[in-house]
CSV table of C-alpha atoms in Angstrom, one decimal:
chain,number,residue,atom,x,y,z
A,1,MET,CA,-2.0,5.1,-94.3
A,2,ARG,CA,-0.6,8.3,-94.7
A,3,ARG,CA,2.6,9.1,-92.9
A,4,PHE,CA,3.0,12.6,-91.4
A,5,ARG,CA,6.6,14.4,-91.4
A,6,THR,CA,7.6,17.1,-88.7
A,7,PRO,CA,8.8,19.9,-90.6
A,8,HIS,CA,12.2,20.7,-90.0
A,9,TYR,CA,11.7,24.0,-88.1
A,10,LEU,CA,9.3,22.4,-85.7
A,11,ALA,CA,11.6,19.3,-85.2
A,12,ALA,CA,14.4,21.8,-84.1
A,13,ALA,CA,11.7,23.7,-81.7
A,14,ALA,CA,11.1,20.5,-80.3
A,15,VAL,CA,14.7,19.9,-79.5
A,16,LEU,CA,14.8,23.3,-78.0
A,17,LEU,CA,11.6,22.9,-75.7
A,18,SER,CA,12.1,18.8,-75.2
A,19,ILE,CA,8.5,18.6,-76.9
A,20,PRO,CA,8.1,15.2,-78.9
A,21,SER,CA,8.5,16.3,-82.8
A,22,GLY,CA,5.5,14.8,-83.8
A,23,ALA,CA,3.3,16.5,-81.2
A,24,ALA,CA,5.1,19.4,-82.1
A,25,ALA,CA,4.0,19.0,-85.8
A,26,LEU,CA,0.4,18.2,-84.8
A,27,ALA,CA,-0.3,20.5,-82.4
A,28,PRO,CA,-1.0,24.1,-83.0
A,29,PRO,CA,0.8,26.8,-81.2
A,30,PRO,CA,-1.4,27.7,-78.0
A,31,ALA,CA,-2.1,31.4,-79.3
A,32,ALA,CA,-4.1,29.9,-82.2
A,33,ALA,CA,-6.8,29.4,-79.7
A,34,SER,CA,-7.4,33.2,-79.5
A,35,ARG,CA,-7.2,33.9,-83.2
A,36,ALA,CA,-10.1,36.2,-82.9
A,37,ALA,CA,-8.8,38.5,-80.7
A,38,THR,CA,-6.3,40.2,-83.1
A,39,SER,CA,-7.7,42.5,-86.0
A,40,PRO,CA,-7.8,40.4,-89.3
A,41,VAL,CA,-6.6,43.8,-91.1
A,42,VAL,CA,-3.5,43.5,-88.7
A,43,ILE,CA,-3.1,39.5,-89.5
A,44,ALA,CA,-3.5,40.4,-93.1
A,45,ALA,CA,-0.8,43.2,-93.0
A,46,ILE,CA,1.4,40.8,-91.2
A,47,GLU,CA,1.0,38.4,-94.1
A,48,ASP,CA,1.6,40.8,-96.9
A,49,LYS,CA,4.9,41.8,-95.5
A,50,ALA,CA,6.5,39.0,-94.1
A,51,GLY,CA,9.2,37.3,-96.2
A,52,GLY,CA,11.6,34.4,-95.9
A,53,ASP,CA,11.9,32.5,-92.8
A,54,LEU,CA,9.5,34.9,-91.0
A,55,LYS,CA,6.9,34.2,-93.8
A,56,ARG,CA,7.5,30.3,-92.8
A,57,PHE,CA,6.9,30.9,-89.3
A,58,TYR,CA,4.0,33.0,-89.2
A,59,ARG,CA,2.4,30.9,-91.7
A,60,GLN,CA,2.5,28.0,-89.3
A,61,ARG,CA,0.5,30.1,-86.8
A,62,GLY,CA,-1.9,31.7,-89.2
A,63,PHE,CA,-0.1,34.9,-89.3
A,64,ARG,CA,-1.1,35.8,-85.7
A,65,PRO,CA,1.5,38.1,-83.9
A,66,LEU,CA,3.9,37.3,-81.2
A,67,TRP,CA,4.6,41.0,-80.0
A,68,ILE,CA,1.1,42.5,-80.4
A,69,GLU,CA,-1.5,42.4,-77.6
A,70,GLY,CA,-5.2,43.7,-77.8
A,71,GLY,CA,-4.1,45.8,-80.7
A,72,LYS,CA,-1.1,47.1,-79.4
A,73,LEU,CA,2.5,46.0,-78.8
A,74,GLY,CA,2.9,44.2,-75.5
A,75,PRO,CA,5.8,45.1,-72.8
A,76,GLN,CA,7.9,42.3,-74.3
A,77,ALA,CA,8.8,44.7,-77.2
A,78,ASP,CA,10.4,47.0,-74.7
A,79,LYS,CA,11.9,44.3,-73.0
A,80,LEU,CA,13.8,42.9,-76.1
A,81,VAL,CA,14.7,46.5,-76.9
A,82,SER,CA,16.5,46.6,-73.3
A,83,TYR,CA,18.3,43.2,-74.0
A,84,LEU,CA,19.5,44.7,-77.0
A,85,ALA,CA,20.6,47.9,-75.6
A,86,THR,CA,22.8,45.7,-73.2
A,87,ALA,CA,24.0,43.3,-75.7
A,88,TRP,CA,27.6,44.1,-74.6
A,89,LEU,CA,26.8,42.0,-71.5
A,90,ASP,CA,26.6,38.8,-73.6
A,91,GLY,CA,29.9,40.1,-75.7
A,92,LEU,CA,27.7,41.1,-78.8
A,93,LYS,CA,27.7,44.6,-80.2
A,94,PRO,CA,24.3,46.4,-79.5
A,95,SER,CA,24.6,48.3,-83.0
A,96,ALA,CA,24.4,45.0,-84.9
A,97,TYR,CA,20.7,44.6,-84.1
A,98,ASP,CA,19.6,48.4,-85.3
A,99,PRO,CA,18.1,49.5,-81.6
A,100,ASP,CA,17.7,52.6,-82.9
A,101,ASP,CA,15.4,51.6,-85.9
A,102,LEU,CA,13.5,49.1,-83.8
A,103,VAL,CA,12.7,52.0,-81.1
A,104,ALA,CA,11.4,53.9,-83.9
A,105,ALA,CA,9.1,51.2,-85.6
A,106,ILE,CA,8.1,50.7,-82.0
A,107,ALA,CA,7.0,54.2,-81.7
A,108,THR,CA,5.3,54.6,-84.7
A,109,ALA,CA,3.4,51.4,-84.2
A,110,ARG,CA,2.0,53.3,-80.8
A,111,SER,CA,-0.7,55.1,-83.3
A,112,GLY,CA,-2.3,51.3,-83.6
A,113,ALA,CA,-2.3,51.7,-87.4
A,114,PRO,CA,-2.6,48.3,-88.7
A,115,GLU,CA,0.4,48.7,-91.3
A,116,ASP,CA,2.8,50.3,-88.8
A,117,LEU,CA,1.9,47.2,-86.0
A,118,ALA,CA,2.7,44.9,-89.0
A,119,ARG,CA,6.1,46.3,-89.5
A,120,ALA,CA,7.2,46.9,-85.7
A,121,GLU,CA,5.9,43.0,-85.4
A,122,LEU,CA,8.2,41.7,-87.9
A,123,ALA,CA,11.1,43.9,-87.2
A,124,LEU,CA,10.7,42.9,-83.4
A,125,SER,CA,10.7,39.1,-84.5
A,126,LYS,CA,13.7,39.6,-86.9
A,127,ALA,CA,15.7,41.4,-83.9
A,128,PHE,CA,14.9,38.7,-81.6
A,129,ALA,CA,15.6,35.7,-83.6
A,130,THR,CA,19.3,37.1,-84.5
A,131,TYR,CA,19.9,38.2,-81.0
A,132,VAL,CA,18.9,34.7,-79.5
A,133,ARG,CA,21.1,33.0,-82.3
A,134,ASP,CA,24.1,35.2,-81.5
A,135,GLN,CA,23.6,35.2,-77.6
A,136,ARG,CA,23.4,31.1,-78.0
A,137,ARG,CA,26.6,31.0,-79.9
A,138,PRO,CA,29.5,29.5,-78.0
A,139,ALA,CA,32.0,32.6,-77.9
A,140,ARG,CA,35.0,30.1,-77.5
A,141,ASP,CA,35.8,26.5,-77.2
A,142,VAL,CA,35.1,25.5,-73.2
A,143,ASP,CA,36.4,22.2,-73.4
A,144,VAL,CA,33.1,20.6,-73.0
A,145,THR,CA,32.7,16.8,-75.1
A,146,TYR,CA,29.1,16.0,-76.4
A,147,ALA,CA,28.9,12.3,-75.8
A,148,ASP,CA,25.4,13.3,-77.7
A,149,LYS,CA,26.5,14.9,-81.1
A,150,ALA,CA,22.8,15.8,-81.6
A,151,LEU,CA,23.1,18.1,-78.3
A,152,LYS,CA,25.9,20.1,-79.8
A,153,PRO,CA,24.7,23.8,-80.4
A,154,LYS,CA,24.3,24.5,-83.9
A,155,LYS,CA,23.6,28.1,-85.9
A,156,LEU,CA,19.8,28.8,-84.9
A,157,LYS,CA,17.8,29.9,-88.1
A,158,PRO,CA,15.0,32.4,-87.1
A,159,VAL,CA,12.1,30.1,-87.6
A,160,GLN,CA,13.5,27.7,-85.3
A,161,VAL,CA,13.8,30.4,-82.5
A,162,LEU,CA,10.6,31.7,-83.0
A,163,THR,CA,8.6,28.5,-83.2
A,164,ALA,CA,10.4,27.8,-79.7
A,165,ALA,CA,9.2,30.8,-78.3
A,166,SER,CA,5.7,30.5,-79.6
A,167,PHE,CA,5.0,27.5,-77.5
A,168,PRO,CA,5.3,28.7,-73.9
A,169,PRO,CA,1.8,29.4,-72.7
A,170,SER,CA,3.1,33.2,-71.7
A,171,PHE,CA,5.0,34.5,-74.6
A,172,LYS,CA,5.7,37.9,-72.4
A,173,GLN,CA,7.1,35.9,-69.5
A,174,TYR,CA,9.3,33.8,-71.8
A,175,ILE,CA,10.6,37.2,-72.9
A,176,ALA,CA,10.7,38.8,-69.4
A,177,ASP,CA,12.7,35.4,-67.9
A,178,MET,CA,15.1,35.6,-71.2
A,179,ALA,CA,13.9,31.7,-71.0
A,180,TRP,CA,15.6,30.6,-74.2
A,181,MET,CA,19.0,30.7,-71.9
A,182,SER,CA,19.9,29.0,-68.9
A,183,ARG,CA,18.9,30.6,-65.3
A,184,ALA,CA,22.7,30.2,-64.5
A,185,TYR,CA,23.5,32.3,-68.1
A,186,VAL,CA,20.8,34.9,-66.7
A,187,GLU,CA,22.0,35.2,-63.4
A,188,LEU,CA,25.8,35.6,-64.6
A,189,ARG,CA,24.4,38.1,-67.2
A,190,ASP,CA,23.0,40.2,-64.3
A,191,ALA,CA,26.0,39.9,-62.3
A,192,MET,CA,28.3,41.2,-65.3
A,193,ALA,CA,26.2,44.4,-64.9
A,194,ARG,CA,26.6,44.9,-61.5
A,195,ALA,CA,30.4,44.2,-62.2
A,196,ALA,CA,31.0,46.4,-64.7
A,197,ALA,CA,29.1,49.3,-62.9
A,198,ALA,CA,31.7,48.4,-59.7
A,199,ARG,CA,34.5,48.5,-62.3
A,200,MET,CA,35.6,45.0,-61.6
A,201,PRO,CA,39.1,44.2,-62.1
A,202,GLU,CA,39.8,43.0,-65.9
A,203,SER,CA,41.0,39.6,-64.7
A,204,GLU,CA,37.9,39.0,-63.1
A,205,ILE,CA,35.8,40.1,-65.3
A,206,ALA,CA,37.3,37.8,-68.0
A,207,ARG,CA,36.9,35.0,-65.6
A,208,LEU,CA,33.3,35.9,-65.4
A,209,ARG,CA,32.9,35.9,-69.2
A,210,LEU,CA,34.5,32.3,-69.1
A,211,ASN,CA,32.0,30.9,-66.9
A,212,MET,CA,29.0,33.0,-68.9
A,213,ASP,CA,30.6,31.0,-72.0
A,214,ARG,CA,30.2,27.8,-70.0
A,215,ALA,CA,26.7,28.7,-69.0
A,216,ARG,CA,26.0,29.9,-72.5
A,217,ILE,CA,26.0,26.3,-74.1
A,218,LEU,CA,23.3,25.2,-71.2
A,219,PRO,CA,19.8,24.8,-72.2
A,220,GLY,CA,16.8,27.0,-71.0
A,221,PRO,CA,14.3,25.9,-68.3
A,222,TRP,CA,11.9,24.8,-71.3
A,223,VAL,CA,14.2,21.9,-72.0
A,224,ARG,CA,13.7,18.9,-69.9
A,225,HIS,CA,17.2,18.5,-68.7
A,226,VAL,CA,19.5,17.6,-65.7
A,227,MET,CA,22.3,19.9,-64.9
A,228,VAL,CA,25.5,19.2,-62.5
A,229,ASP,CA,27.9,21.6,-61.6
A,230,ALA,CA,31.2,20.2,-60.4
A,231,SER,CA,32.4,23.7,-59.0
A,232,SER,CA,29.6,23.7,-56.5
A,233,GLY,CA,28.7,20.0,-56.0
A,234,ARG,CA,24.9,20.6,-56.9
A,235,LEU,CA,22.6,19.0,-59.5
A,236,TRP,CA,19.2,20.8,-60.5
A,237,TYR,CA,16.5,19.5,-63.3
A,238,TYR,CA,14.0,21.5,-65.3
A,239,GLU,CA,11.1,21.3,-67.2
A,240,ALA,CA,8.1,23.1,-68.4
A,241,GLY,CA,9.8,26.5,-67.7
A,242,LYS,CA,10.9,25.8,-64.1
A,243,GLN,CA,13.3,24.3,-61.8
A,244,VAL,CA,11.7,21.5,-60.3
A,245,GLY,CA,14.4,20.0,-58.3
A,246,THR,CA,17.7,20.5,-56.7
A,247,MET,CA,20.2,18.7,-54.6
A,248,ARG,CA,23.9,18.0,-53.3
A,249,VAL,CA,26.0,16.0,-55.1
A,250,VAL,CA,29.6,14.2,-54.7
A,251,VAL,CA,31.9,15.0,-57.7
A,252,GLY,CA,35.1,14.4,-58.7
A,253,ALA,CA,38.3,15.1,-56.7
A,254,LYS,CA,41.3,17.0,-58.0
A,255,GLU,CA,43.0,14.1,-59.3
A,256,THR,CA,40.0,12.6,-60.9
A,257,GLN,CA,38.0,15.2,-62.2
A,258,THR,CA,34.4,15.3,-63.4
A,259,PRO,CA,34.7,16.2,-67.0
A,260,MET,CA,32.5,18.7,-68.9
A,261,LEU,CA,30.1,16.3,-70.7
A,262,VAL,CA,26.9,16.6,-72.3
A,263,GLY,CA,25.0,13.2,-72.8
A,264,SER,CA,21.3,11.7,-73.1
A,265,LEU,CA,20.2,10.0,-69.7
A,266,HIS,CA,18.8,6.4,-71.1
A,267,TRP,CA,18.6,4.0,-68.5
A,268,ALA,CA,18.3,3.5,-64.7
A,269,ILE,CA,20.2,0.1,-63.7
A,270,VAL,CA,18.7,-1.2,-60.2
A,271,ASN,CA,20.6,-3.2,-58.0
A,272,PRO,CA,24.0,-2.1,-59.8
A,273,TYR,CA,27.5,-3.8,-59.3
A,274,TRP,CA,30.4,-1.5,-58.9
A,275,ASN,CA,33.1,-1.9,-61.2
A,276,ILE,CA,36.1,-1.0,-59.0
A,277,PRO,CA,38.9,1.2,-60.7
A,278,THR,CA,42.1,-0.5,-61.9
A,279,TYR,CA,44.2,2.1,-59.3
A,280,LEU,CA,41.9,0.9,-56.5
A,281,ALA,CA,41.9,-2.6,-57.2
A,282,ARG,CA,45.7,-2.9,-57.3
A,283,GLY,CA,46.4,0.0,-54.5
A,284,SER,CA,43.5,-1.2,-51.8
A,285,ILE,CA,41.7,-4.3,-52.4
A,286,ALA,CA,44.4,-6.7,-53.7
A,287,LYS,CA,46.6,-5.5,-51.0
A,288,LYS,CA,43.9,-6.5,-48.2
A,289,VAL,CA,43.7,-9.7,-50.0
A,290,ALA,CA,47.4,-10.2,-50.1
A,291,SER,CA,47.4,-9.6,-46.3
A,292,GLY,CA,44.9,-12.3,-45.5
A,293,ARG,CA,41.3,-10.7,-46.0
A,294,SER,CA,39.0,-12.7,-48.3
A,295,LEU,CA,37.3,-11.4,-51.2
A,296,ALA,CA,33.6,-12.6,-49.9
A,297,THR,CA,33.8,-10.7,-46.8
A,298,MET,CA,34.0,-7.6,-49.0
A,299,ARG,CA,31.3,-9.0,-51.2
A,300,ILE,CA,33.4,-8.5,-53.8
A,301,GLU,CA,34.2,-11.1,-56.7
A,302,ALA,CA,37.1,-11.3,-59.5
A,303,LEU,CA,36.0,-11.7,-63.2
A,304,SER,CA,38.2,-12.9,-65.9
A,305,ASP,CA,37.7,-9.8,-68.2
A,306,TRP,CA,36.0,-6.4,-69.1
A,307,SER,CA,33.6,-8.0,-71.6
A,308,ALA,CA,29.9,-8.5,-71.0
A,309,SER,CA,30.7,-12.3,-71.3
A,310,ALA,CA,33.1,-12.3,-68.4
A,311,THR,CA,33.2,-15.2,-65.9
A,312,THR,CA,34.2,-15.2,-62.3
A,313,ILE,CA,37.4,-16.3,-61.1
A,314,PRO,CA,38.2,-17.8,-57.7
A,315,ALA,CA,40.3,-15.6,-55.5
A,316,ALA,CA,43.0,-18.5,-54.9
A,317,GLN,CA,43.7,-18.6,-58.7
A,318,ILE,CA,44.9,-15.2,-58.8
A,319,ASP,CA,48.5,-13.8,-58.0
A,320,TRP,CA,47.7,-11.1,-55.5
A,321,PRO,CA,51.5,-10.2,-54.9
A,322,ALA,CA,51.7,-9.5,-58.6
A,323,VAL,CA,48.3,-7.3,-59.0
A,324,VAL,CA,49.9,-5.4,-56.2
A,325,ALA,CA,53.1,-4.7,-57.9
A,326,GLY,CA,51.3,-3.7,-61.1
A,327,LYS,CA,52.7,-6.8,-62.7
A,328,GLN,CA,48.9,-8.4,-63.5
A,329,ASP,CA,45.7,-6.1,-63.8
A,330,ILE,CA,42.7,-7.8,-62.3
A,331,ARG,CA,38.9,-6.9,-62.8
A,332,LEU,CA,37.1,-6.6,-59.4
A,333,ARG,CA,33.5,-5.7,-59.1
A,334,GLU,CA,31.2,-5.3,-55.5
A,335,LEU,CA,28.1,-7.3,-55.5
A,336,PRO,CA,24.9,-5.2,-55.2
A,337,GLY,CA,23.5,-4.8,-51.6
A,338,ALA,CA,23.0,-2.3,-49.1
A,339,ASN,CA,26.0,-1.0,-48.6
A,340,ASN,CA,27.4,-1.2,-52.4
A,341,SER,CA,29.1,2.1,-53.5
A,342,MET,CA,26.8,2.3,-56.2
A,343,GLY,CA,23.8,2.5,-53.8
A,344,ARG,CA,20.4,0.9,-55.0
A,345,VAL,CA,20.1,2.7,-58.5
A,346,LYS,CA,22.6,4.5,-61.3
A,347,PHE,CA,21.5,6.5,-64.1
A,348,THR,CA,23.6,6.0,-67.3
A,349,PHE,CA,24.2,7.3,-70.5
A,350,PRO,CA,26.8,6.6,-73.3
A,351,ASN,CA,30.3,8.2,-72.6
A,352,ASP,CA,33.8,7.3,-73.4
A,353,ASP,CA,34.6,8.8,-69.6
A,354,GLY,CA,32.8,6.0,-67.6
A,355,ILE,CA,30.8,8.6,-65.9
A,356,TYR,CA,27.2,8.3,-64.5
A,357,LEU,CA,24.9,9.5,-61.9
A,358,HIS,CA,24.4,7.3,-58.8
A,359,ASP,CA,22.9,6.6,-55.3
A,360,THR,CA,25.5,6.4,-52.8
A,361,PRO,CA,25.4,5.0,-48.8
A,362,ASP,CA,27.9,7.2,-47.8
A,363,ARG,CA,25.9,9.8,-46.8
A,364,ALA,CA,28.5,12.1,-44.5
A,365,LEU,CA,30.4,13.6,-47.5
A,366,LEU,CA,27.3,15.0,-49.1
A,367,ALA,CA,26.8,16.9,-45.6
A,368,LYS,CA,30.6,18.5,-46.4
A,369,SER,CA,30.7,22.2,-48.0
A,370,ASP,CA,33.6,20.8,-50.3
A,371,ARG,CA,32.2,17.9,-51.8
A,372,HIS,CA,34.6,17.0,-54.7
A,373,PHE,CA,35.7,13.2,-53.5
A,374,SER,CA,34.8,10.7,-55.8
A,375,ASN,CA,36.5,9.0,-58.9
A,376,GLY,CA,34.9,11.4,-61.4
A,377,CYS,CA,30.9,10.1,-61.2
A,378,ILE,CA,28.4,11.9,-59.7
A,379,ARG,CA,26.7,10.5,-55.9
A,380,LEU,CA,23.7,11.9,-55.5
A,381,GLU,CA,21.7,12.8,-52.4
A,382,HIS,CA,18.5,12.2,-53.2
A,383,ALA,CA,18.7,9.5,-55.7
A,384,MET,CA,15.1,8.0,-55.8
A,385,VAL,CA,13.7,11.4,-56.0
A,386,LEU,CA,15.5,12.0,-59.2
A,387,GLY,CA,14.8,8.7,-60.2
A,388,ARG,CA,11.1,9.2,-60.0
A,389,TRP,CA,11.4,12.2,-62.2
A,390,LEU,CA,13.4,10.5,-64.8
A,391,LEU,CA,11.3,7.1,-65.1
A,392,GLN,CA,7.8,8.9,-64.4
A,393,ARG,CA,7.1,6.4,-61.5
A,394,PRO,CA,9.0,5.4,-58.5
A,395,VAL,CA,12.6,3.4,-59.1
A,396,PRO,CA,11.7,-0.3,-59.0
A,397,VAL,CA,14.2,-1.4,-55.9
A,398,LYS,CA,12.2,-4.1,-54.7
A,399,THR,CA,13.5,-6.3,-57.4
A,400,SER,CA,16.6,-8.8,-56.0
A,401,LYS,CA,17.7,-9.3,-59.7
A,402,PRO,CA,21.4,-7.6,-59.9
A,403,GLU,CA,22.2,-4.9,-62.7
A,404,GLU,CA,18.6,-4.6,-63.8
A,405,ALA,CA,18.1,-2.3,-66.8
A,406,VAL,CA,15.0,0.0,-66.7
A,407,VAL,CA,14.7,2.2,-69.8
A,408,LEU,CA,13.8,5.9,-69.4
A,409,PRO,CA,10.6,6.4,-71.2
A,410,VAL,CA,11.9,9.4,-72.9
A,411,ALA,CA,16.0,10.4,-72.7
A,412,VAL,CA,16.9,12.9,-71.0
A,413,PRO,CA,19.8,15.4,-71.7
A,414,VAL,CA,22.4,16.0,-68.9
A,415,TYR,CA,24.7,18.9,-68.6
A,416,LEU,CA,28.0,18.3,-66.5
A,417,THR,CA,29.4,21.8,-66.2
A,418,TYR,CA,32.0,23.6,-64.0
A,419,ILE,CA,30.8,27.5,-63.1
A,420,THR,CA,32.6,28.9,-60.7
A,421,ALA,CA,31.3,32.2,-60.4
A,422,GLN,CA,28.6,33.1,-58.0
A,423,PRO,CA,26.4,36.2,-58.3
A,424,THR,CA,25.9,38.5,-55.5
A,425,LYS,CA,24.2,41.9,-54.8
A,426,ALA,CA,27.6,43.8,-55.6
A,427,GLY,CA,28.3,42.0,-58.5
A,428,VAL,CA,30.2,38.5,-58.3
A,429,THR,CA,32.6,36.2,-55.9
A,430,PHE,CA,34.1,33.1,-57.5
A,431,ARG,CA,34.4,29.4,-55.5
A,432,PRO,CA,38.1,27.9,-55.6
A,433,ASP,CA,38.9,26.8,-58.6
A,434,VAL,CA,39.4,23.0,-57.5
A,435,TYR,CA,40.2,21.8,-60.6
A,436,GLY,CA,42.4,24.6,-62.2
A,437,ARG,CA,40.3,25.3,-65.1
A,438,ASP,CA,39.5,29.0,-65.0
A,439,GLY,CA,43.5,29.7,-65.4
A,440,ARG,CA,43.8,27.7,-68.5
A,441,GLY,CA,40.4,29.4,-70.0
A,442,ALA,CA,40.3,32.9,-69.1
């Protein structure tokens, strides 16, 4: 049997849009269905003039244009020019994209001559690919950890940018929404324009730029992903170009901060145990036991160690005063149940910080305006709703088996970020810098 291999540029586009790479290789871009709508003379002119990466991109779509509609340039051409003219909002130099030459090429193409249309088409694609590459490139180290190294931003090639842009049903809307960038970034970019017009102090401009750099590395809404903002205590999830859900979350306290972390969610753990942090085991649980309360009444058990093969230890065999004094460590875990601190389900991804997303029986904290109370993990307002979206079916909570792992049908990227800037009609305001990160990075 012949094995089909996905071209590298299609695989990259598949990552950008969360399209399975095999599907990207076998399915034609949506525009191919309307090939007859474009003049064969224009197609031939594009084929003749395209070279390098542009030729590779256009070849895969039969040299059909992106920017030309019904024999003329669509409004997306002017929209791109407006982005390039204001590239300083992104911390980039407009002159790097030859906007004057691009405007001239667009003006010439208004004649409708196939040769002129082809030149403008290729010039637009070249400028667009360069701009997206530069715009998505982190301007500084924003202190984020990539638990999944495959999600770390890489320098994009033109064919990758253009292939990703060709998959959404409406290229015009993709350009209008700046949908290769996160919604958070687009909103902050607009806020930067208003803030600059209002002559915001340089210190606040610098803080806004830092927040933009944090948002810069987030994916656009065409990537199926989860985003958690530890500043606002909110979670969003996206797919197919849209925000499909949002909820409140409880995040880490100032002393136990939720890190900036990027990984891939792989499992739902139904009826989870709660592995009690050592400082709580010593400072809270051990003190209660030493004062006469039993582990059984707290639905907690002690284990021999932290390995997967750990065995339970009778409470009577533990030197509780030594644990309280810090002379002996103990592993404690809360048994699954309605009042377990993890709730009914947790969603995990490999990371060295022991961070995950989980249900919670403590609903009171979710109602607070400031939700920085956890030990670093993320407590979910609507865990079952998110679980249904992640699993593409209801979470199987009726099972009585403890710590049952359910594999997600497709791994889902999760981005834990920290965005203190809030766009307003006048520009921007800032939430309290609970974690003290803005001062270190601005």
